[in-house]
Amino acid sequence: QVQLVESGGGVVQAGGSLRLSCAASGRFVSSYAMGWFRQAPGKEREFVAAVSWSGGNAHYSDPVKGRFTISRDNAKNTVYLQMNSLKPEDAAVYYCAADHGGSGTENSYEYQYWGQGTQVTVSS
């Protein structure tokens, strides 16, 4: 069993930055690929970024590529999402997810564990 707790959400002006954190606990969490997803009101949950268990491979959705950076610190069992140049359309609840044995997929159904989410609001 893996537990995930997100933090770092808040209100920021367009063009600003936020760093989200996802603290993981449980056995062998460092062996899980990790992903970030988001869901805005009235929209489906969408992939944002994912990173392999080693941190060596990361990929991003097109809307955030070049602005967001995913990273992980396995010594701290924590995954980060650095979000720069935020836009109003980035506003959503952001979820952290863990995928055992995967390399970090864009498909939400492949993730076994999810956090409760953290709200990001971007004012224009």
Short mmCIF file of C-alpha atoms in Angstrom, two decimals:
data_model
loop_
_atom_site.label_atom_id
_atom_site.label_comp_id
_atom_site.label_asym_id
_atom_site.label_seq_id
_atom_site.Cartn_x
_atom_site.Cartn_y
_atom_site.Cartn_z
CA GLN A 1 0.00 0.00 0.00
CA VAL A 2 1.22 3.47 -0.89
CA GLN A 3 -0.08 6.73 0.48
CA LEU A 4 0.38 9.99 -1.38
CA VAL A 5 -0.09 13.47 0.03
CA GLU A 6 0.13 16.54 -2.19
CA SER A 7 0.95 20.03 -1.01
CA GLY A 8 2.01 23.38 -2.39
CA GLY A 9 -1.14 24.45 -4.17
CA GLY A 10 -2.51 27.95 -3.81
CA VAL A 11 -3.44 31.14 -5.58
CA VAL A 12 -0.96 32.75 -7.96
CA GLN A 13 -1.14 35.46 -10.59
CA ALA A 14 -0.74 34.58 -14.24
CA GLY A 15 2.94 34.41 -15.07
CA GLY A 16 3.85 33.30 -11.58
CA SER A 17 5.25 30.04 -10.25
CA LEU A 18 4.33 27.31 -7.81
CA ARG A 19 6.03 24.13 -6.72
CA LEU A 20 3.87 21.17 -5.84
CA SER A 21 5.14 18.35 -3.67
CA CYS A 22 3.91 14.80 -3.32
CA ALA A 23 5.08 12.91 -0.25
CA ALA A 24 4.88 9.15 -0.63
CA SER A 25 4.88 6.55 2.09
CA GLY A 26 4.77 2.77 1.95
CA ARG A 27 6.98 -0.05 0.87
CA PHE A 28 9.28 0.33 -2.09
CA VAL A 29 7.88 3.71 -3.10
CA SER A 30 11.14 4.59 -4.77
CA SER A 31 10.48 1.83 -7.29
CA TYR A 32 7.25 3.43 -8.52
CA ALA A 33 6.98 5.67 -11.53
CA MET A 34 5.17 8.84 -10.54
CA GLY A 35 2.80 11.10 -12.41
CA TRP A 36 0.95 14.36 -12.03
CA PHE A 37 -2.55 14.81 -13.39
CA ARG A 38 -5.00 17.66 -13.15
CA GLN A 39 -8.72 18.18 -13.33
CA ALA A 40 -10.49 21.45 -13.90
CA PRO A 41 -14.21 21.93 -13.13
CA GLY A 42 -16.37 20.29 -15.77
CA LYS A 43 -13.41 18.66 -17.49
CA GLU A 44 -11.89 15.22 -17.47
CA ARG A 45 -8.73 14.46 -15.57
CA GLU A 46 -5.73 15.00 -17.82
CA PHE A 47 -2.11 13.97 -17.80
CA VAL A 48 0.45 16.62 -16.91
CA ALA A 49 3.82 14.95 -16.38
CA ALA A 50 5.43 11.68 -15.34
CA VAL A 51 8.83 10.51 -14.20
CA SER A 52 10.40 7.07 -14.08
CA TRP A 53 11.39 5.44 -10.80
CA SER A 54 15.00 6.54 -11.23
CA GLY A 55 14.13 10.06 -12.28
CA GLY A 56 16.06 9.55 -15.47
CA ASN A 57 13.09 9.73 -17.80
CA ALA A 58 10.41 12.38 -17.72
CA HIS A 59 7.76 13.45 -20.16
CA TYR A 60 5.09 16.10 -20.33
CA SER A 61 1.82 16.94 -21.95
CA ASP A 62 2.06 19.49 -24.74
CA PRO A 63 0.24 22.28 -22.84
CA VAL A 64 2.85 22.31 -20.07
CA LYS A 65 5.99 21.36 -21.95
CA GLY A 66 8.71 23.94 -21.43
CA ARG A 67 6.96 25.50 -18.43
CA PHE A 68 6.63 22.62 -15.93
CA THR A 69 9.35 20.35 -14.58
CA ILE A 70 8.81 17.07 -12.75
CA SER A 71 11.50 15.70 -10.47
CA ARG A 72 11.89 13.30 -7.61
CA ASP A 73 14.03 12.82 -4.56
CA ASN A 74 13.96 9.14 -3.67
CA ALA A 75 15.86 9.75 -0.45
CA LYS A 76 12.91 11.85 0.69
CA ASN A 77 10.23 9.81 -1.10
CA THR A 78 8.98 13.01 -2.64
CA VAL A 79 8.03 14.05 -6.15
CA TYR A 80 7.89 17.67 -7.24
CA LEU A 81 6.19 19.61 -9.97
CA GLN A 82 7.74 23.00 -10.61
CA MET A 83 5.25 25.14 -12.49
CA ASN A 84 6.45 28.35 -14.13
CA SER A 85 4.76 30.89 -16.36
CA LEU A 86 1.38 29.81 -15.08
CA LYS A 87 -1.68 30.56 -17.15
CA PRO A 88 -5.35 30.78 -16.12
CA GLU A 89 -5.96 27.54 -18.02
CA ASP A 90 -3.56 25.75 -15.65
CA ALA A 91 -6.02 26.22 -12.80
CA ALA A 92 -7.20 22.83 -11.57
CA VAL A 93 -6.92 20.30 -8.80
CA TYR A 94 -3.56 18.60 -9.22
CA TYR A 95 -3.20 14.94 -8.32
CA CYS A 96 -0.12 12.85 -7.71
CA ALA A 97 -0.23 9.18 -8.73
CA ALA A 98 2.02 6.14 -8.40
CA ASP A 99 2.51 3.38 -10.97
CA HIS A 100 4.23 0.23 -9.75
CA GLY A 101 6.50 -1.30 -12.32
CA GLY A 102 5.80 1.31 -14.94
CA SER A 103 8.01 3.87 -16.56
CA GLY A 104 5.55 6.74 -16.24
CA THR A 105 2.54 6.58 -18.52
CA GLU A 106 0.03 9.17 -19.67
CA ASN A 107 -2.85 6.80 -18.95
CA SER A 108 -4.49 7.43 -15.61
CA TYR A 109 -5.90 3.89 -15.42
CA GLU A 110 -2.40 2.47 -15.17
CA TYR A 111 -1.74 4.19 -11.85
CA GLN A 112 -2.62 2.20 -8.76
CA TYR A 113 -2.43 4.89 -6.09
CA TRP A 114 -3.66 8.47 -5.99
CA GLY A 115 -3.42 11.39 -3.64
CA GLN A 116 -6.30 13.62 -2.59
CA GLY A 117 -5.23 16.52 -4.74
CA THR A 118 -4.17 20.11 -4.21
CA GLN A 119 -5.93 23.13 -5.67
CA VAL A 120 -4.10 25.52 -7.98
CA THR A 121 -5.81 28.80 -8.82
CA VAL A 122 -4.35 31.20 -11.37
CA SER A 123 -5.72 34.71 -11.50
CA SER A 124 -5.51 36.76 -14.68
#
